[in-house]
GROMACS .gro file of C-alpha atoms in nm:
model
  392
    1TYR     CA    1  -0.028   0.039  -0.017
    2TYR     CA    2   0.296   0.298   0.100
    3ASP     CA    3   0.451   0.189  -0.218
    4TYR     CA    4   0.193   0.260  -0.498
    5TRP     CA    5   0.130   0.591  -0.245
    6ARG     CA    6   0.481   0.685  -0.405
    7LEU     CA    7   0.384   0.657  -0.727
    8LEU     CA    8   0.066   0.869  -0.686
    9PRO     CA    9   0.288   1.178  -0.665
   10LYS     CA   10   0.479   1.215  -0.992
   11GLN     CA   11   0.191   1.068  -1.194
   12LEU     CA   12  -0.076   1.306  -1.028
   13ILE     CA   13   0.144   1.663  -1.153
   14ASN     CA   14   0.078   1.519  -1.443
   15VAL     CA   15  -0.289   1.562  -1.410
   16VAL     CA   16  -0.226   1.894  -1.246
   17PHE     CA   17  -0.083   2.083  -1.531
   18ALA     CA   18  -0.235   1.962  -1.799
   19CYS     CA   19  -0.585   2.141  -1.661
   20LEU     CA   20  -0.364   2.536  -1.590
   21PHE     CA   21  -0.474   2.566  -1.920
   22LEU     CA   22  -0.795   2.434  -1.970
   23ALA     CA   23  -1.086   2.602  -2.062
   24ARG     CA   24  -0.919   2.938  -1.910
   25PRO     CA   25  -0.995   3.230  -2.175
   26ILE     CA   26  -0.650   3.349  -2.338
   27ILE     CA   27  -0.650   3.786  -2.345
   28PRO     CA   28  -0.349   3.890  -2.616
   29ILE     CA   29  -0.003   3.902  -2.504
   30ARG     CA   30  -0.007   4.324  -2.479
   31LYS     CA   31  -0.279   4.326  -2.296
   32MET     CA   32  -0.210   4.072  -2.003
   33TRP     CA   33   0.105   4.147  -1.990
   34LYS     CA   34  -0.031   4.512  -1.907
   35LEU     CA   35  -0.240   4.417  -1.666
   36ALA     CA   36  -0.032   4.178  -1.513
   37GLY     CA   37   0.302   4.282  -1.591
   38PRO     CA   38   0.429   4.464  -1.262
   39GLN     CA   39   0.331   4.125  -1.068
   40VAL     CA   40   0.485   3.917  -1.304
   41ALA     CA   41   0.847   4.100  -1.278
   42PHE     CA   42   0.779   4.100  -0.888
   43GLY     CA   43   0.743   3.652  -0.950
   44GLN     CA   44   1.023   3.608  -1.110
   45MET     CA   45   1.250   3.803  -0.948
   46LEU     CA   46   1.155   3.631  -0.624
   47ALA     CA   47   1.182   3.307  -0.810
   48TRP     CA   48   1.520   3.347  -0.947
   49GLY     CA   49   1.626   3.489  -0.634
   50GLN     CA   50   1.570   3.167  -0.473
   51TYR     CA   51   1.856   3.071  -0.767
   52PHE     CA   52   2.087   3.293  -0.688
   53LEU     CA   53   2.131   3.279  -0.289
   54GLY     CA   54   2.042   2.928  -0.285
   55GLY     CA   55   2.297   2.906  -0.492
   56ILE     CA   56   2.594   3.156  -0.307
   57LEU     CA   57   2.473   2.970   0.026
   58THR     CA   58   2.578   2.611  -0.229
   59LEU     CA   59   2.930   2.724  -0.291
   60PHE     CA   60   3.029   2.905   0.028
   61VAL     CA   61   2.907   2.728   0.304
   62LEU     CA   62   2.720   2.439   0.217
   63ILE     CA   63   2.943   2.285  -0.010
   64PRO     CA   64   3.282   2.339   0.214
   65LEU     CA   65   3.158   2.252   0.547
   66PHE     CA   66   2.944   2.042   0.479
   67LYS     CA   67   2.978   1.864   0.129
   68VAL     CA   68   2.692   1.845  -0.038
   69ASN     CA   69   2.566   1.775  -0.366
   70PRO     CA   70   2.618   2.128  -0.559
   71ILE     CA   71   2.260   2.108  -0.650
   72THR     CA   72   2.128   2.138  -0.360
   73ALA     CA   73   2.117   2.568  -0.489
   74ALA     CA   74   1.791   2.495  -0.691
   75LEU     CA   75   1.563   2.325  -0.379
   76ILE     CA   76   1.491   2.619  -0.227
   77GLU     CA   77   1.274   2.736  -0.563
   78ILE     CA   78   1.182   2.375  -0.599
   79SER     CA   79   1.023   2.328  -0.307
   80PHE     CA   80   0.920   2.631  -0.181
   81GLU     CA   81   0.784   2.826  -0.548
   82GLY     CA   82   0.682   2.465  -0.712
   83GLY     CA   83   0.630   2.296  -0.416
   84HIS     CA   84   0.522   1.975  -0.326
   85GLY     CA   85   0.336   1.874  -0.627
   86THR     CA   86   0.688   1.982  -0.793
   87ALA     CA   87   0.947   1.767  -0.609
   88SER     CA   88   0.770   1.480  -0.598
   89GLY     CA   89   0.733   1.484  -1.041
   90LEU     CA   90   1.120   1.560  -0.989
   91THR     CA   91   1.162   1.228  -0.874
   92ASN     CA   92   1.304   1.101  -1.192
   93VAL     CA   93   1.538   1.369  -1.229
   94PHE     CA   94   1.651   1.349  -0.843
   95THR     CA   95   1.743   0.904  -0.917
   96LYS     CA   96   1.897   1.007  -1.263
   97VAL     CA   97   2.073   1.357  -1.118
   98GLY     CA   98   2.225   1.103  -0.887
   99PHE     CA   99   2.086   1.304  -0.607
  100PRO     CA  100   1.790   1.122  -0.479
  101GLU     CA  101   1.787   1.209  -0.165
  102GLY     CA  102   1.729   1.531  -0.261
  103LYS     CA  103   1.361   1.482  -0.284
  104GLU     CA  104   1.335   1.413   0.045
  105LEU     CA  105   1.496   1.766   0.137
  106ALA     CA  106   1.275   1.895  -0.064
  107LEU     CA  107   0.983   1.777   0.007
  108GLY     CA  108   1.066   1.858   0.396
  109LEU     CA  109   1.174   2.222   0.301
  110ALA     CA  110   0.796   2.265   0.098
  111THR     CA  111   0.623   2.127   0.440
  112VAL     CA  112   0.816   2.411   0.626
  113SER     CA  113   0.703   2.674   0.359
  114LEU     CA  114   0.368   2.651   0.346
  115CYS     CA  115   0.326   2.625   0.703
  116THR     CA  116   0.531   2.927   0.759
  117ALA     CA  117   0.337   3.116   0.466
  118LEU     CA  118   0.031   3.021   0.689
  119PHE     CA  119   0.172   3.158   1.059
  120ALA     CA  120   0.380   3.466   0.876
  121GLY     CA  121   0.139   3.579   0.627
  122VAL     CA  122  -0.156   3.654   0.947
  123LEU     CA  123   0.150   3.786   1.113
  124LEU     CA  124   0.192   4.065   0.785
  125VAL     CA  125  -0.148   4.143   0.701
  126ASN     CA  126  -0.178   4.256   1.098
  127TRP     CA  127   0.123   4.472   1.040
  128GLY     CA  128   0.007   4.641   0.747
  129LYS     CA  129  -0.359   4.695   0.907
  130ARG     CA  130  -0.168   4.843   1.175
  131ARG     CA  131   0.066   5.064   0.873
  132HIS     CA  132  -0.212   5.162   0.750
  133HIS     CA  133  -0.099   5.033   0.446
  134ILE     CA  134  -0.467   4.807   0.356
  135LYS     CA  135  -0.768   4.979   0.547
  136THR     CA  136  -0.935   4.770   0.830
  137ILE     CA  137  -1.281   4.728   0.837
  138HIS     CA  138  -1.478   4.744   1.155
  139LYS     CA  139  -1.843   4.790   0.988
  140GLN     CA  140  -1.957   4.681   0.662
  141THR     CA  141  -2.179   4.957   0.445
  142ALA     CA  142  -2.493   4.835   0.299
  143ARG     CA  143  -2.342   4.857  -0.071
  144GLN     CA  144  -2.031   4.573   0.148
  145ARG     CA  145  -2.337   4.377   0.222
  146SER     CA  146  -2.534   4.408  -0.069
  147TYR     CA  147  -2.185   4.324  -0.301
  148HIS     CA  148  -2.136   4.000   0.001
  149ARG     CA  149  -2.541   3.886  -0.054
  150ARG     CA  150  -2.463   3.877  -0.424
  151ILE     CA  151  -2.100   3.682  -0.386
  152VAL     CA  152  -2.340   3.451  -0.205
  153TYR     CA  153  -2.642   3.403  -0.427
  154GLU     CA  154  -2.322   3.350  -0.744
  155LEU     CA  155  -2.144   3.084  -0.542
  156ASN     CA  156  -2.458   2.921  -0.462
  157LYS     CA  157  -2.533   2.938  -0.841
  158GLN     CA  158  -2.259   2.813  -0.921
  159GLY     CA  159  -2.307   2.495  -0.695
  160ILE     CA  160  -2.609   2.445  -0.833
  161ARG     CA  161  -2.395   2.488  -1.215
  162LEU     CA  162  -2.175   2.220  -1.111
  163ARG     CA  163  -2.405   1.988  -0.988
  164GLU     CA  164  -2.617   1.975  -1.349
  165HIS     CA  165  -2.278   1.910  -1.457
  166MET     CA  166  -2.170   1.649  -1.254
  167THR     CA  167  -2.343   1.425  -1.450
  168THR     CA  168  -2.184   1.071  -1.548
  169GLN     CA  169  -2.145   1.171  -1.870
  170ARG     CA  170  -1.981   1.468  -1.802
  171VAL     CA  171  -1.727   1.394  -1.587
  172THR     CA  172  -1.647   1.107  -1.754
  173SER     CA  173  -1.593   1.380  -2.097
  174HIS     CA  174  -1.363   1.511  -1.871
  175VAL     CA  175  -1.172   1.249  -1.712
  176ILE     CA  176  -1.104   1.193  -2.086
  177LEU     CA  177  -1.029   1.542  -2.175
  178ILE     CA  178  -0.771   1.602  -1.905
  179ALA     CA  179  -0.589   1.217  -1.972
  180CYS     CA  180  -0.560   1.297  -2.410
  181SER     CA  181  -0.400   1.626  -2.205
  182VAL     CA  182  -0.149   1.415  -2.112
  183GLY     CA  183  -0.117   1.215  -2.374
  184ILE     CA  184  -0.012   1.496  -2.555
  185GLY     CA  185   0.242   1.662  -2.320
  186TRP     CA  186   0.408   1.345  -2.354
  187LEU     CA  187   0.414   1.291  -2.777
  188LEU     CA  188   0.534   1.662  -2.744
  189TYR     CA  189   0.807   1.571  -2.507
  190GLN     CA  190   0.852   1.244  -2.668
  191GLY     CA  191   0.893   1.435  -3.024
  192LEU     CA  192   1.159   1.639  -2.815
  193ILE     CA  193   1.388   1.427  -2.722
  194PHE     CA  194   1.405   1.260  -3.077
  195ILE     CA  195   1.468   1.579  -3.237
  196GLU     CA  196   1.734   1.565  -2.958
  197HIS     CA  197   1.877   1.272  -3.034
  198THR     CA  198   1.876   1.356  -3.445
  199THR     CA  199   2.066   1.678  -3.402
  200TRP     CA  200   2.277   1.822  -3.144
  201ALA     CA  201   2.342   1.552  -2.923
  202SER     CA  202   2.331   1.296  -3.221
  203LYS     CA  203   2.725   1.243  -3.120
  204ASN     CA  204   2.779   1.329  -2.808
  205ASP     CA  205   2.650   1.207  -2.542
  206GLU     CA  206   2.715   1.485  -2.302
  207LEU     CA  207   2.472   1.789  -2.498
  208LYS     CA  208   2.234   1.549  -2.363
  209ILE     CA  209   1.971   1.722  -2.111
  210LEU     CA  210   1.657   1.666  -2.225
  211GLN     CA  211   1.673   1.294  -2.076
  212TYR     CA  212   1.691   1.454  -1.766
  213VAL     CA  213   1.369   1.663  -1.784
  214PRO     CA  214   1.006   1.544  -1.654
  215PHE     CA  215   0.689   1.615  -1.873
  216PHE     CA  216   0.456   1.729  -1.665
  217PRO     CA  217   0.525   2.063  -1.756
  218LEU     CA  218   0.512   1.984  -2.099
  219CYS     CA  219   0.088   1.861  -1.974
  220MET     CA  220   0.043   2.230  -1.931
  221PHE     CA  221   0.057   2.299  -2.406
  222GLY     CA  222  -0.069   1.954  -2.399
  223GLY     CA  223  -0.376   2.089  -2.225
  224MET     CA  224  -0.409   2.440  -2.459
  225ILE     CA  225  -0.415   2.183  -2.805
  226ALA     CA  226  -0.665   1.935  -2.674
  227ASN     CA  227  -0.903   2.252  -2.518
  228GLN     CA  228  -0.899   2.360  -2.916
  229ILE     CA  229  -0.916   2.053  -3.041
  230TRP     CA  230  -1.227   1.976  -2.809
  231ARG     CA  231  -1.406   2.213  -2.848
  232ARG     CA  232  -1.381   2.257  -3.255
  233LEU     CA  233  -1.517   1.881  -3.193
  234GLY     CA  234  -1.838   2.027  -3.071
  235PHE     CA  235  -1.772   1.947  -2.696
  236THR     CA  236  -1.805   2.170  -2.402
  237VAL     CA  237  -1.577   2.220  -2.117
  238SER     CA  238  -1.614   2.343  -1.760
  239ARG     CA  239  -1.395   2.509  -1.601
  240GLN     CA  240  -1.567   2.484  -1.279
  241LEU     CA  241  -1.504   2.093  -1.309
  242VAL     CA  242  -1.226   2.161  -1.414
  243GLU     CA  243  -1.084   2.282  -1.071
  244LEU     CA  244  -1.274   1.980  -0.885
  245LEU     CA  245  -1.089   1.738  -1.077
  246SER     CA  246  -0.788   1.946  -1.023
  247SER     CA  247  -0.813   1.986  -0.669
  248ILE     CA  248  -0.878   1.664  -0.622
  249ALA     CA  249  -0.591   1.510  -0.764
  250LEU     CA  250  -0.367   1.787  -0.577
  251SER     CA  251  -0.482   1.741  -0.287
  252LEU     CA  252  -0.465   1.343  -0.315
  253LEU     CA  253  -0.074   1.464  -0.477
  254ILE     CA  254   0.029   1.631  -0.098
  255ALA     CA  255  -0.195   1.355   0.117
  256SER     CA  256   0.054   1.107  -0.124
  257ALA     CA  257   0.426   1.319  -0.107
  258VAL     CA  258   0.362   1.468   0.237
  259GLY     CA  259   0.280   1.082   0.405
  260THR     CA  260   0.545   0.910   0.259
  261MET     CA  261   0.790   1.138   0.261
  262SER     CA  262   1.099   0.979   0.491
  263LEU     CA  263   1.232   1.212   0.686
  264ASN     CA  264   1.582   0.990   0.760
  265TYR     CA  265   1.851   1.209   0.515
  266ILE     CA  266   1.695   1.567   0.690
  267SER     CA  267   1.717   1.394   1.040
  268SER     CA  268   2.125   1.333   0.921
  269HIS     CA  269   2.156   1.709   0.740
  270ILE     CA  270   1.938   1.900   0.999
  271GLU     CA  271   2.191   2.200   0.952
  272VAL     CA  272   2.184   2.216   0.530
  273PHE     CA  273   1.783   2.159   0.604
  274VAL     CA  274   1.714   2.494   0.871
  275LEU     CA  275   2.017   2.681   0.639
  276LEU     CA  276   1.856   2.613   0.321
  277ALA     CA  277   1.508   2.719   0.499
  278LEU     CA  278   1.597   3.020   0.631
  279THR     CA  279   1.744   3.153   0.316
  280GLY     CA  280   1.389   3.078   0.159
  281ILE     CA  281   1.212   3.261   0.405
  282LEU     CA  282   1.378   3.541   0.526
  283TRP     CA  283   1.464   3.621   0.102
  284ILE     CA  284   1.097   3.626   0.037
  285ILE     CA  285   0.924   3.817   0.316
  286PHE     CA  286   1.235   4.048   0.250
  287GLY     CA  287   1.153   4.107  -0.081
  288PHE     CA  288   0.739   4.160   0.014
  289ILE     CA  289   0.895   4.402   0.315
  290PHE     CA  290   1.153   4.623   0.120
  291LEU     CA  291   1.153   4.557  -0.282
  292ALA     CA  292   0.760   4.493  -0.350
  293PRO     CA  293   0.658   4.917  -0.250
  294ARG     CA  294   0.942   5.036  -0.541
  295MET     CA  295   0.831   4.729  -0.724
  296PHE     CA  296   0.441   4.876  -0.718
  297SER     CA  297   0.282   5.194  -0.848
  298LYS     CA  298  -0.032   5.107  -0.612
  299ASN     CA  299  -0.172   4.870  -0.442
  300TRP     CA  300   0.200   4.757  -0.319
  301PHE     CA  301   0.053   4.539  -0.079
  302GLN     CA  302  -0.287   4.309  -0.231
  303ASN     CA  303  -0.054   4.230  -0.523
  304GLY     CA  304   0.324   4.193  -0.280
  305ILE     CA  305   0.059   3.956  -0.090
  306VAL     CA  306  -0.084   3.733  -0.283
  307ASN     CA  307   0.295   3.671  -0.477
  308THR     CA  308   0.483   3.627  -0.129
  309ALA     CA  309   0.177   3.375  -0.009
  310GLN     CA  310   0.238   3.178  -0.306
  311SER     CA  311   0.595   3.132  -0.353
  312MET     CA  312   0.586   2.982  -0.004
  313GLY     CA  313   0.310   2.805  -0.035
  314MET     CA  314   0.092   2.720  -0.314
  315THR     CA  315  -0.123   2.921  -0.535
  316ALA     CA  316  -0.478   2.887  -0.341
  317THR     CA  317  -0.197   3.012  -0.030
  318GLY     CA  318  -0.191   3.389  -0.212
  319LEU     CA  319  -0.542   3.433  -0.247
  320LEU     CA  320  -0.606   3.292   0.040
  321PHE     CA  321  -0.511   3.604   0.164
  322LEU     CA  322  -0.529   3.865  -0.070
  323HIS     CA  323  -0.930   3.768   0.051
  324MET     CA  324  -0.819   3.868   0.354
  325VAL     CA  325  -0.657   4.202   0.266
  326ASP     CA  326  -0.894   4.293  -0.013
  327PRO     CA  327  -1.188   4.094  -0.005
  328ASP     CA  328  -1.413   4.315  -0.237
  329ASP     CA  329  -1.154   4.317  -0.463
  330LYS     CA  330  -1.128   4.693  -0.557
  331THR     CA  331  -0.708   4.667  -0.656
  332ASN     CA  332  -0.793   4.408  -0.881
  333SER     CA  333  -0.518   4.209  -0.800
  334MET     CA  334  -0.751   3.896  -0.893
  335GLU     CA  335  -0.754   3.932  -1.218
  336SER     CA  336  -0.399   4.081  -1.250
  337PHE     CA  337  -0.302   3.712  -1.077
  338GLY     CA  338  -0.443   3.531  -1.234
  339TYR     CA  339  -0.260   3.637  -1.581
  340LYS     CA  340   0.039   3.669  -1.392
  341GLN     CA  341   0.007   3.289  -1.349
  342LEU     CA  342  -0.055   3.187  -1.729
  343MET     CA  343   0.274   3.373  -1.831
  344PHE     CA  344   0.501   3.268  -1.452
  345GLU     CA  345   0.350   2.890  -1.464
  346PRO     CA  346   0.517   2.797  -1.739
  347PHE     CA  347   0.832   2.851  -1.702
  348VAL     CA  348   0.939   2.922  -1.272
  349GLY     CA  349   0.751   2.738  -0.956
  350GLY     CA  350   0.734   2.384  -1.125
  351GLY     CA  351   0.763   2.516  -1.573
  352ILE     CA  352   1.023   2.416  -1.757
  353ILE     CA  353   1.330   2.631  -1.583
  354THR     CA  354   1.210   2.455  -1.270
  355ALA     CA  355   1.245   2.161  -1.481
  356LEU     CA  356   1.571   2.227  -1.616
  357SER     CA  357   1.757   2.356  -1.355
  358MET     CA  358   1.930   2.028  -1.209
  359PRO     CA  359   2.034   1.951  -1.509
  360PHE     CA  360   2.182   2.244  -1.583
  361ILE     CA  361   2.365   2.214  -1.284
  362LEU     CA  362   2.520   1.917  -1.366
  363GLN     CA  363   2.596   2.027  -1.755
  364PHE     CA  364   2.753   2.336  -1.703
  365GLY     CA  365   2.880   2.388  -1.311
  366LEU     CA  366   2.665   2.592  -0.993
  367THR     CA  367   2.885   2.915  -1.088
  368THR     CA  368   2.784   2.954  -1.402
  369PHE     CA  369   2.442   2.915  -1.311
  370THR     CA  370   2.469   3.056  -1.013
  371VAL     CA  371   2.626   3.412  -1.224
  372ILE     CA  372   2.316   3.356  -1.458
  373ALA     CA  373   2.050   3.365  -1.192
  374GLY     CA  374   2.139   3.649  -1.043
  375ILE     CA  375   2.171   3.868  -1.357
  376VAL     CA  376   1.805   3.749  -1.476
  377CYS     CA  377   1.684   3.820  -1.083
  378LEU     CA  378   1.814   4.177  -1.146
  379PHE     CA  379   1.666   4.239  -1.461
  380TRP     CA  380   1.346   4.141  -1.310
  381LEU     CA  381   1.411   4.353  -1.040
  382ALA     CA  382   1.522   4.646  -1.226
  383LEU     CA  383   1.169   4.665  -1.450
  384GLY     CA  384   0.950   4.650  -1.144
  385HIS     CA  385   1.112   4.963  -0.982
  386LEU     CA  386   1.237   5.159  -1.295
  387TYR     CA  387   0.936   5.050  -1.503
  388PHE     CA  388   0.639   4.946  -1.348
  389GLY     CA  389   0.789   5.111  -1.032
  390ARG     CA  390   0.788   5.441  -1.125
  391ASN     CA  391   0.529   5.408  -1.390
  392ARG     CA  392   0.196   5.618  -1.265
   0.00000   0.00000   0.00000
């Protein structure tokens, strides 16, 4: 039973990523960038900063003192931004690069970051209220009561529509659609491997990188392709039903990942684990308190808290704290965050860059990786501060 549960996370992550773009409206890139550009810059800065600081910590502390694997530098981003799903989805990559214990470290870090996000998020919200960065609502106005009644009404209607959608035929068709999305993602992955074997890596095995990369990031694009095919065939896709199936898969993924996590390696390398966790936590909190006010021209607290909580926990954690500080969505941070995820998740936080980080360190060295991560982090910081922060 335990061995079967160990197989679930690396399979369910394919389902979660396949559902990301199903039945989701795609607006033009220019409009999307105008709405979500500041959040993209802030989120990318946090992610690449985790790579950079992880590289610095590993180069100058962890390798000299504890003789760790250089790939340890990528664990902060994998676990904090990616979470349990990404850490579990990279199981085969950890094995292929000769660092299987890295998965246990990543799962432990993901658990710590999620718990810290919930605890620190409440403290930050209360700090923001005391400093008047957000307004405390002591009493609901008539307009707010009307708004909440309308929200409840809409939620009830959605529940009714969802129950209407929960027929055996519709659920089966959506399960088939998700399976097709995963299958298309696997075919895309096999196609890329074939191209690699027949072109640049045909004569030099050292240039083979894609063999270390999992195929779950490509399931996102598989979902986009399957979604178009499904609609052209005359079928309808319910985003509510897709989100329900995705949530079930994610819940099982986290439960099985945490339930099968081994604490043996963490307990024997507790110093490494604590240093990685502290570095990730301090960087994200520093980014929120000191950098977010300079990267957002308005509503910095709302825009910052949703990305901060998401960078330490998961998307649902970010939305939870955004609702606490902006329950009426007066700042449009919710819409911006949704489009930011479309330009964020395909790359970091479990996307292509996350999947390539460990093979890149293995092929080109940790020093090169750290320098590149630092340059990219500074680029997004400069873009956020000099362009979006002053673009009023």
